[in-house]
Coordinates of C-alpha atoms in Angstrom, one line a residue:
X1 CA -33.6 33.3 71.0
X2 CA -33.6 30.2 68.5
X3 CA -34.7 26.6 70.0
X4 CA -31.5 25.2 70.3
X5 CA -30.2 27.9 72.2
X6 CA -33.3 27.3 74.6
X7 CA -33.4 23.9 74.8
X8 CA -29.2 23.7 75.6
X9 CA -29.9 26.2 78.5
X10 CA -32.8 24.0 79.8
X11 CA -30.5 21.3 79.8
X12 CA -28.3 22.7 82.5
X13 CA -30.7 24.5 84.3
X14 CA -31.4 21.4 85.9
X15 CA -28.2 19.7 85.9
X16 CA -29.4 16.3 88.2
X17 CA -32.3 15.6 85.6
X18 CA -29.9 16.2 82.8
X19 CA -27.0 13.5 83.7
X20 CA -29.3 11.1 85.0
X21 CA -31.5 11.2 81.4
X22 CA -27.5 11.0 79.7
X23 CA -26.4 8.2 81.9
X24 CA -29.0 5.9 81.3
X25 CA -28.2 6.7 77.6
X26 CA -24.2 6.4 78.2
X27 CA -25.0 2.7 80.1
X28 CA -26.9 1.9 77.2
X29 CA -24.5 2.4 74.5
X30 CA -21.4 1.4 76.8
X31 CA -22.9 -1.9 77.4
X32 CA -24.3 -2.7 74.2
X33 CA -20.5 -1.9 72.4
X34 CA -18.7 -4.0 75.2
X35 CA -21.4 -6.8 74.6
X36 CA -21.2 -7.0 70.9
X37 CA -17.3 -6.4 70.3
X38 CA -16.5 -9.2 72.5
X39 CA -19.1 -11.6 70.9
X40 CA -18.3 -10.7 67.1
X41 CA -14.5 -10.5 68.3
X42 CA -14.7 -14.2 69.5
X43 CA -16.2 -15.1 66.2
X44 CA -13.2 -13.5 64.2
X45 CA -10.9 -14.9 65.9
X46 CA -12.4 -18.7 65.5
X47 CA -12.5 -17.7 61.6
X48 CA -8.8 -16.8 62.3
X49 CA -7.7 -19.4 63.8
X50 CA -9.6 -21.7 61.4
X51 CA -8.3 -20.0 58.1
X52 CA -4.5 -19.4 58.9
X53 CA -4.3 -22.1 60.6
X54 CA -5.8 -24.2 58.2
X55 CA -7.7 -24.1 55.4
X56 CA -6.4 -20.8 53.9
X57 CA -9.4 -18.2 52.3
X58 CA -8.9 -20.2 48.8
X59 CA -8.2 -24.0 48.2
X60 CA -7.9 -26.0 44.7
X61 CA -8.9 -29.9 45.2
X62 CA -10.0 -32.6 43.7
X63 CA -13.3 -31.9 42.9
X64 CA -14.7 -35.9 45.3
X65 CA -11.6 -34.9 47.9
X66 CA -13.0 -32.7 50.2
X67 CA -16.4 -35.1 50.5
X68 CA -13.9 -38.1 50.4
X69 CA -10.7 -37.1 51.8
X70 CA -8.7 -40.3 50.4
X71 CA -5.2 -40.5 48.8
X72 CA -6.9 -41.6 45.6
X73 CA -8.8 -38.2 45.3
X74 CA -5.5 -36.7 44.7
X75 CA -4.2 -34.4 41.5
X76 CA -1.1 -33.8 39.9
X77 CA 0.8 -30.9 40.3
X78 CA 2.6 -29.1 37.6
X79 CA 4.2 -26.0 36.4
X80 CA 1.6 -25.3 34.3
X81 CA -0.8 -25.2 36.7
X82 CA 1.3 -23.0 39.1
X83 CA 1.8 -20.7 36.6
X84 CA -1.6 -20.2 35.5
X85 CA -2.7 -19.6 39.5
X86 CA 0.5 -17.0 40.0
X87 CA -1.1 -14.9 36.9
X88 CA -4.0 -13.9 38.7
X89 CA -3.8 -10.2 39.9
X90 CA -5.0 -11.2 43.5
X91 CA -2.5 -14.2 43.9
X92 CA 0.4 -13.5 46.1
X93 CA 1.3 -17.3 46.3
X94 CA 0.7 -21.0 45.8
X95 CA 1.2 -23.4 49.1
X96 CA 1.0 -27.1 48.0
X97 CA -0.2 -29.7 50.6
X98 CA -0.5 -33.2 51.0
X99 CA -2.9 -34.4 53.9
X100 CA -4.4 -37.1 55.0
X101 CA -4.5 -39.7 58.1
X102 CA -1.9 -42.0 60.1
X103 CA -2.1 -43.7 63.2
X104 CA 1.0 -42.0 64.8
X105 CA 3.4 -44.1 67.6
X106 CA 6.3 -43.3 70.0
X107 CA 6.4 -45.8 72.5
X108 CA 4.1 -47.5 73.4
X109 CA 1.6 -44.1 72.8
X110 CA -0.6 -44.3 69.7
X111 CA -2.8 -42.0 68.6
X112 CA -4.8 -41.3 65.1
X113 CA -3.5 -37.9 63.6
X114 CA -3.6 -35.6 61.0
X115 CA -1.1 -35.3 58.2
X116 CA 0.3 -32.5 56.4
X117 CA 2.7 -32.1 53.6
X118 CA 3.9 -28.5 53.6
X119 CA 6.2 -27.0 51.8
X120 CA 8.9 -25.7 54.6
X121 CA 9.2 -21.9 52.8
X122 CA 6.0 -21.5 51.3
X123 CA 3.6 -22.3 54.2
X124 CA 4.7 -19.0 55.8
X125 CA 2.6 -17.2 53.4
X126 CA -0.4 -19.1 54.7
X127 CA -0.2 -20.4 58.4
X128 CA 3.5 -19.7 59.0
X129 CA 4.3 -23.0 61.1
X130 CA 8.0 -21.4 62.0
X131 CA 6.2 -18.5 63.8
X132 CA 4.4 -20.7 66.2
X133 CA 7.3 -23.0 67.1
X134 CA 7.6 -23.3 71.1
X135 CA 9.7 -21.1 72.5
X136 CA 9.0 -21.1 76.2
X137 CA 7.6 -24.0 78.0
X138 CA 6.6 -24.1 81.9
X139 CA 8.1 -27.9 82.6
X140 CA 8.1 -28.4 86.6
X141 CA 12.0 -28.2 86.5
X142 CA 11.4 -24.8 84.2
X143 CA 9.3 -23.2 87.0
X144 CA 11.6 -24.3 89.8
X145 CA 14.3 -22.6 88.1
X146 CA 12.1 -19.4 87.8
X147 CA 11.1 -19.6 91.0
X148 CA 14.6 -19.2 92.7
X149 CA 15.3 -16.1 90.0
X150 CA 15.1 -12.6 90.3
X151 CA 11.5 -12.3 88.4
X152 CA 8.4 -9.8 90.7
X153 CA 6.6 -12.1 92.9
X154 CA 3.5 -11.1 91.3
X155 CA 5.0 -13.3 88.0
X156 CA 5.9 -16.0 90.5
X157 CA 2.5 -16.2 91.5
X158 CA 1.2 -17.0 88.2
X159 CA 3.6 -20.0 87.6
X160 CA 1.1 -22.3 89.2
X161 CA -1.6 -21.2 87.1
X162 CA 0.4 -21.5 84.0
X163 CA 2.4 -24.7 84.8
X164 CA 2.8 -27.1 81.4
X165 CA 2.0 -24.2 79.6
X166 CA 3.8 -23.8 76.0
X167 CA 4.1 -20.3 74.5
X168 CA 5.4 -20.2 70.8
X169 CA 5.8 -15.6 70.9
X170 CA 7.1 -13.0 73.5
X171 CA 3.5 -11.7 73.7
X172 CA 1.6 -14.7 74.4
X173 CA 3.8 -15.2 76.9
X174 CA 3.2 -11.4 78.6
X175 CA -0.3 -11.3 78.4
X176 CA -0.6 -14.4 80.7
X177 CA 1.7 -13.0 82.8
X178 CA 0.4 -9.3 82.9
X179 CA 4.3 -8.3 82.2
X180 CA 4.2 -4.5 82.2
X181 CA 6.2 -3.1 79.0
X182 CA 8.6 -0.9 80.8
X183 CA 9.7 -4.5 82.7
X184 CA 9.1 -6.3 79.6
X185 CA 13.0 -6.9 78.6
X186 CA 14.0 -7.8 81.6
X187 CA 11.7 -10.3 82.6
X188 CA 11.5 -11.9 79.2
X189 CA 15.5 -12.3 79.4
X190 CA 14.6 -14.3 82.5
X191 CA 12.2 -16.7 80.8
X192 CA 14.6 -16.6 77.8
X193 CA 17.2 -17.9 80.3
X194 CA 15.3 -20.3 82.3
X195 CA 12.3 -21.5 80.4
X196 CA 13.4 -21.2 76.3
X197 CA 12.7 -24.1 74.5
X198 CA 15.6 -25.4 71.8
X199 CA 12.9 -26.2 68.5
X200 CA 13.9 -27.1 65.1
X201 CA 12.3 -26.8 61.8
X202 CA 11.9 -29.1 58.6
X203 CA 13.4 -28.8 55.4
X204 CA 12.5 -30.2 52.3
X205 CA 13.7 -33.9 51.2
X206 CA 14.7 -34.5 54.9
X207 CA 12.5 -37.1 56.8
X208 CA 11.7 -35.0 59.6
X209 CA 8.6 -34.0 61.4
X210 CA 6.8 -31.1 63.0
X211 CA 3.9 -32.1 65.7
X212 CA 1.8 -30.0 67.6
X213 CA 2.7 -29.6 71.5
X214 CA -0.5 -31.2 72.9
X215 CA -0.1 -34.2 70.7
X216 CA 3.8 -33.8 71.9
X217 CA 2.3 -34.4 75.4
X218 CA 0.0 -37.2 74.8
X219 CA 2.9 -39.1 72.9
X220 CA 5.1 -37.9 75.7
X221 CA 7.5 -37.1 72.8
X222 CA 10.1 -34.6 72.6
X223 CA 12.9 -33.2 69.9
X224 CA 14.8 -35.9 68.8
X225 CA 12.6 -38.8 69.7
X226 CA 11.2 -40.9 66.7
X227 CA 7.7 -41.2 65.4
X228 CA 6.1 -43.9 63.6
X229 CA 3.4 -43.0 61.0
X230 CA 1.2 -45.8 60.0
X231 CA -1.9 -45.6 57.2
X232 CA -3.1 -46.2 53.6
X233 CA -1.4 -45.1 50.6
X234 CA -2.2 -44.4 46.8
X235 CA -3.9 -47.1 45.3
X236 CA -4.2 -49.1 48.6
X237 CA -0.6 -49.3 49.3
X238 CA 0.8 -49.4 52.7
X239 CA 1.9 -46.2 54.1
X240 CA 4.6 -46.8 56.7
X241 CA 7.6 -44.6 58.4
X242 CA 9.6 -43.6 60.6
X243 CA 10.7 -40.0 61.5
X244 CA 12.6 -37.9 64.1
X245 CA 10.4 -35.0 65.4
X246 CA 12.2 -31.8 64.5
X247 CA 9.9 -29.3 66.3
X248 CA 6.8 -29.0 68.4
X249 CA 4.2 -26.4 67.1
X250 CA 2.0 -24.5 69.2
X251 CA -1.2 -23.8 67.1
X252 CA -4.1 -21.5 68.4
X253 CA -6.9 -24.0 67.1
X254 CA -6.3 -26.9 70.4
X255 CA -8.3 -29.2 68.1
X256 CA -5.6 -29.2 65.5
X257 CA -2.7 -28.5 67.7
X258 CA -3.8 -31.6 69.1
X259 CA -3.5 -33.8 66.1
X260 CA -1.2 -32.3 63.7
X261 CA 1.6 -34.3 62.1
X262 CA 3.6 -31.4 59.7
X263 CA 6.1 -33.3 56.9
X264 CA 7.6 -31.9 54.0
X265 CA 5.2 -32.4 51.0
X266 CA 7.5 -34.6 48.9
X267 CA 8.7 -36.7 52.0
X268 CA 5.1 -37.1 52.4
X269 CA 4.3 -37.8 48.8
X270 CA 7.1 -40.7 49.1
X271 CA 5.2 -41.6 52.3
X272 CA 1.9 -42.3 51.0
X273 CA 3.7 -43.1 47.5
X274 CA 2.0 -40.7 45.7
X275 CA 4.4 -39.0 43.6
X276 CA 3.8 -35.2 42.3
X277 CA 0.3 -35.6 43.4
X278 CA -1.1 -33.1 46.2
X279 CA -4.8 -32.9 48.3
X280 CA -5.0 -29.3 47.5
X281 CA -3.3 -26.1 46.5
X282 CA -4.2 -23.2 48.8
X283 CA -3.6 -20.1 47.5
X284 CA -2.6 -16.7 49.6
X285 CA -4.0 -13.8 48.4
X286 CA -3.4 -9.7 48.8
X287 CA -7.3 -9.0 49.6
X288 CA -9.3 -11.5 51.7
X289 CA -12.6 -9.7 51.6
X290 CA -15.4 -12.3 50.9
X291 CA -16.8 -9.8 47.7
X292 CA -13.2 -10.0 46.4
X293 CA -12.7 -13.6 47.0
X294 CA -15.9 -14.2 45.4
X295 CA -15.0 -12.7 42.4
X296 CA -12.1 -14.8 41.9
X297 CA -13.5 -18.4 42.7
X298 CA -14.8 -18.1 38.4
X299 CA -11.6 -16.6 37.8
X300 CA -9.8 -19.3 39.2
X301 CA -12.0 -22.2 38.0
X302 CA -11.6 -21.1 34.3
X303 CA -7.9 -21.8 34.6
X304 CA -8.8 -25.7 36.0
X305 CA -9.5 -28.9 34.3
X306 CA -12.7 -30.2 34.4
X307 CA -12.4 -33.0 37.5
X308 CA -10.9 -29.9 39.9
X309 CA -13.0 -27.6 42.0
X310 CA -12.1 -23.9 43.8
X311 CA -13.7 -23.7 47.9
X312 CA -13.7 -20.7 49.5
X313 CA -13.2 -20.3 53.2
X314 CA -16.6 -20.2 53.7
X315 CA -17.6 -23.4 52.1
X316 CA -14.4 -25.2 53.7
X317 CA -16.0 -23.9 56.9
X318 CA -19.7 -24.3 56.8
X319 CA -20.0 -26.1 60.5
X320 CA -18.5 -23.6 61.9
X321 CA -20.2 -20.8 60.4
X322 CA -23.8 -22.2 61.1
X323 CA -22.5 -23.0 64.8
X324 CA -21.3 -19.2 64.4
X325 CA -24.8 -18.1 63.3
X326 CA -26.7 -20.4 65.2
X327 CA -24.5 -18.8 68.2
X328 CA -25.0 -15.4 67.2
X329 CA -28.8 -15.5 67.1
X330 CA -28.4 -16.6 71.0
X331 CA -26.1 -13.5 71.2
X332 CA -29.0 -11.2 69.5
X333 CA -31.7 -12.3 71.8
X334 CA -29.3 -11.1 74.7
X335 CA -28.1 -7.9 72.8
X336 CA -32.3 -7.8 72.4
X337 CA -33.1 -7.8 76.7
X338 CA -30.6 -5.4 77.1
X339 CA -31.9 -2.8 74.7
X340 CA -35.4 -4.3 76.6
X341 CA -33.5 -3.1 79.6
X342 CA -32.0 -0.2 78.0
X343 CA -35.7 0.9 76.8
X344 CA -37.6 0.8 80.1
X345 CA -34.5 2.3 82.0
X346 CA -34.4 5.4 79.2
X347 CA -38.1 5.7 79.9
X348 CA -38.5 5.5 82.7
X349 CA -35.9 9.1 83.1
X350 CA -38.3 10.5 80.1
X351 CA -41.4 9.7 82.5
X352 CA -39.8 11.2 85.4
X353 CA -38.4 14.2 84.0
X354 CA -42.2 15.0 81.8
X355 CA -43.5 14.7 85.5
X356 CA -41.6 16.7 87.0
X357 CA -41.9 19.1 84.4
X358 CA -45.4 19.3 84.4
X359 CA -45.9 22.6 85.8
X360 CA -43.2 24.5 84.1
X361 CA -44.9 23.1 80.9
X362 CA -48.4 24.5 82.1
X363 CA -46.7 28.0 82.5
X364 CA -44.9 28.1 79.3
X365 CA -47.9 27.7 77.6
X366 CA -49.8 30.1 79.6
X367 CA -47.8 32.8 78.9
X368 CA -48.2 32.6 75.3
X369 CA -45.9 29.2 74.2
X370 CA -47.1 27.9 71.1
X371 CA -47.5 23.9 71.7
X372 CA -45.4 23.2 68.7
X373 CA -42.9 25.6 69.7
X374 CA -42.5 23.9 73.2
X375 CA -42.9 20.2 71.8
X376 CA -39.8 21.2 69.6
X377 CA -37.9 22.5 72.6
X378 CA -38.3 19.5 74.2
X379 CA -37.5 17.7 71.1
X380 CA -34.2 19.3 70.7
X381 CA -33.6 18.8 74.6
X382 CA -34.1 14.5 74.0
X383 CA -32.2 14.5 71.0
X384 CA -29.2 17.0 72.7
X385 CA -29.0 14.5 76.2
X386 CA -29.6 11.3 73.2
X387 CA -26.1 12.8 71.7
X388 CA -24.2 13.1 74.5
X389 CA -24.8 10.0 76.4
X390 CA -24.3 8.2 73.3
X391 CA -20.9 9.8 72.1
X392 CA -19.9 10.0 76.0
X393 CA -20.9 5.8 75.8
X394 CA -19.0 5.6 72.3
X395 CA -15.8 7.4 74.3
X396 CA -15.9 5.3 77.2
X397 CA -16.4 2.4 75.4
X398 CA -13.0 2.5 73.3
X399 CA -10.0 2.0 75.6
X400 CA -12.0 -1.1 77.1
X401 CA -12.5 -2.7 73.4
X402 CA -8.4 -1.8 72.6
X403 CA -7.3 -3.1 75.9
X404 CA -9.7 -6.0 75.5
X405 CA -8.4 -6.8 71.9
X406 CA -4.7 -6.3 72.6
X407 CA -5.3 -8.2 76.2
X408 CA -7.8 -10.3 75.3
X409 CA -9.9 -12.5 78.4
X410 CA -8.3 -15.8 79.1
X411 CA -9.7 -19.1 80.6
X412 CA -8.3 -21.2 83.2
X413 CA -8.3 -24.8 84.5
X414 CA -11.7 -26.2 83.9
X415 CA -13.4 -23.6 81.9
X416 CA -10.5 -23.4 79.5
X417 CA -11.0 -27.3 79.5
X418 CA -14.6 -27.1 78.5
X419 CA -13.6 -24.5 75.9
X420 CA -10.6 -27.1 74.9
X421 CA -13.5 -29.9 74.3
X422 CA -15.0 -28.0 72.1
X423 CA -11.9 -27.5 69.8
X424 CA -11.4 -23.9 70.8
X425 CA -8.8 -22.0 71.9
X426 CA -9.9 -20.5 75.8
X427 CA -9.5 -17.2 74.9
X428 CA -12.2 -14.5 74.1
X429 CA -10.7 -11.3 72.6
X430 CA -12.9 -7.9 71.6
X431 CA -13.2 -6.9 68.3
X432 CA -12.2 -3.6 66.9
X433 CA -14.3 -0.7 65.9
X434 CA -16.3 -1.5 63.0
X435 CA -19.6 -0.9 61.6
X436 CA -21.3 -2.1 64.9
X437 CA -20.6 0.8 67.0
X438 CA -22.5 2.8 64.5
X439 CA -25.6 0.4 64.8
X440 CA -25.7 0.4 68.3
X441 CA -25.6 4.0 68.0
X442 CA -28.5 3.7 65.7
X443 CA -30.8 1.5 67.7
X444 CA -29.7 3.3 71.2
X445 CA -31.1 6.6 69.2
X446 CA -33.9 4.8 67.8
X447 CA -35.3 4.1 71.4
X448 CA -34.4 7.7 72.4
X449 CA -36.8 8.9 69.7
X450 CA -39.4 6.1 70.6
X451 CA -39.2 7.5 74.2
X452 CA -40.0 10.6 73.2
X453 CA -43.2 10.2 72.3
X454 CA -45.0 9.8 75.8
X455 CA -43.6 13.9 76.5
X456 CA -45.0 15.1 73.1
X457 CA -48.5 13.7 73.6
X458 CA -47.9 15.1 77.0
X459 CA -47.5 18.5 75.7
X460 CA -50.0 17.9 73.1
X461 CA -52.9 17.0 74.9
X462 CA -52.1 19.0 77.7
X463 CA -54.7 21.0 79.6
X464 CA -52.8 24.6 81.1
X465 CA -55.1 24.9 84.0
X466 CA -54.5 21.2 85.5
X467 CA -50.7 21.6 84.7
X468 CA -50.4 24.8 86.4
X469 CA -52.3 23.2 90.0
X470 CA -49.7 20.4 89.6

């Protein structure tokens, strides 16, 4: 009979020692896979948030703006330059902006904010600013109305929590509310009803204005109210006007959504009178991997004169990333006590089972069991209950990372304000499979392997006459 054939049969001849040897495995790779897809899928979705919202994976600028983010350190924008961007084999689009800072007023509200020339149609490619207009907001005459409707109480009960909320897509909206798809339509048609929120957009050479909804509630401003922007323009002009808001925005980033001021680029340009000059060019590309965008940054900066620079995502982001990093080290010494736990747990079951197998060994090798031949048997045993509690763990472990990516974990009242403070949306979703689950798969094995040591020198160094009177 071959060894694995006797070591799959020793397996189930105990069946007790055998699941509790593969559930301290399964624990072990079901908690380190929930662990580390929610930590690396908060980080991607900061990056996310960051980049479309934002700062886009490529940006041309002048080369002192982005140090000194002035008027002056503007550049012109031409044809020319357009074209020669568009010929790149990546380049699915060029999105010119103008941005910089105003002290924005309605009433007697005032409040510093960030400015940004878009261009109405092209943005879309990058952040898409009509996508997260406000459609549904959760005013106190809003939830009254929903109240006294034919919604499940269960949704009624989360109208308190949600009160003042803004939700700019259908499923934003039915994740907070835990709406079941089969009662999705109808319920939705209720909010749509009771709770939609009439938004405009801009267009280009109109003097209208996009803000962002938390700003909206600090400036207690709504559609059709007037803003007045107020800062420095080229060359240490005055930069003064007034605009009706068109829209409220509802970005994911709560720093930004809390400060953003969205113009069309040349309404801006006449605003800060800077004619046919821009901040920076972000350009939207087909592949965003970080070897790929890597390779174009020389591409791109061949095409440039001398006083412009290209920034990748990264550079644009360096705070983030080292608080990412700095963050993730913090994460690894956690992911670290588990396995810690993990080890000693996994050991532990090797310990006990080698003890309680002490005898059994001692007759083995009485009857005429090579040592090798039994070591490798019990090999085969470690490795066989190493398999199956980690691909039971890996199995177990998938639903809960979809669920937890498609529903992701939401803060309320004052944790989602500390998160808030921070500039960060309250929301921490998973991540989905990548190259991690194999990893942990490779470290849970490695201390499957490392456990197996103490029953080989067991085997090896044992003496058959003490086994056999144990």
């Amino acid at each position: 009979m071959s060894n694995y054939k006797i070591a799959w049969r020793n397996l189930w001849r105990n069946k007790r020692r055998t699941l509790i040897t593969v559930a301290s495995v399964f624990f072990a790779i079901f908690f380190a896979l929930i662990m580390r897809s929610l930590q690396l899928g908060t980080y991607d979705h900061m990056f996310r948030n960051a980049i479309e919202s934002y700062t886009g994976y490529l940006q041309i600028q002048h080369e002192d703006f982005w140090d000194n983010k002035i008027v002056d350190n503007t550049f012109s924008y031409t044809p020319e330059l357009d074209q020669a961007i568009m010929s790149l084999e990546n380049v699915t689009g060029t999105v010119p902006r103008f941005e910089s800072f105003a002290l924005a007023s309605s009433g007697a509200l005032t409040k510093g904010v960030l400015v940004m020339g878009v261009d109405p149609e092209k943005e879309s490619l990058l952040s898409d600013i009509r996508g997260k207009l406000v459609k549904y907001k959760l005013n106190d005459n809003n939830i009254e109305a929903l109240k006294n409707s034919e919604i499940p109480q269960e949704t009624k009960k989360n109208l308190e929590i949600f009160r003042g909320n803004s939700y700019s897509s259908n499923s934003s909206l039915a994740i907070d509310f835990n709406i079941p798809d089969k009662d999705s339509s109808s319920i939705l048609e209720i909010f749509r009803k009771y709770a939609s929120f009439r938004n405009g957009y801009i267009k280009s050479g109109e003097p209208g204005v996009l803000i962002g909804d938390k700003l909206a509630l600090y400036l207690k401003a709504g559609i059709g109210d007037t803003i007045v922007l107020l800062g420095q323009g080229y060359h240490g002009t005055t930069a003064a006007g007034k605009y009706r808001i068109n829209g409220i925005v509802k970005l994911p980033a709560p720093d930004l959504d809390n400060k953003i001021v969205y113009l069309p680029y040349d309404v801006c340009q006449e605003l800060y009178d800077a004619p046919g000059m821009l901040t920076s060019l972000a350009i939207s590309i087909r592949e965003n991997g970080d070897k790929k965008i890597n390779s174009m940054i020389p591409e791109i900066r061949s095409k440039l004169d001398p006083q412009l620079k290209v920034m990748g995502w990264q550079e644009m982001n360096k705070l983030m990333i080292n608080q990412m990093d700095a963050d993730s080290k913090s994460g690894m010494i956690m992911i670290f006590i588990l396995y810690l736990v993990i080890a000693f747990g996994v050991f532990g079951t090797v310990l006990m089972m080698t003890a309680e197998r002490r005898r059994e060994f001692g007759v083995l090798v009485a009857i005429g069991m090579q040592k090798s031949k039994l070591a490798t048997v019990v090999t085969l045993e470690m490795i066989l209950m190493g398999i199956l509690g980690i691909a039971s763990g890996i199995i177990a472990a998938l639903p809960v990372i979809f669920y937890g990516y498609s529903h992701p974990i939401r803060f309320h009242g004052e944790m989602a304000k500390m998160y808030e403070d921070y500039g960060m949306e309250a929301i921490m979703p998973f991540l989905l499979p990548d190259m991690y689950i194999l990893w942990q798969a490779i470290v849970v094995a490695i201390i499957v392997l490392i456990a197996l040591v103490y029953p080989l020198r067991k085997i090896t160094k044992m003496q058959v006459v003490d086994s056999l009177k144990a």
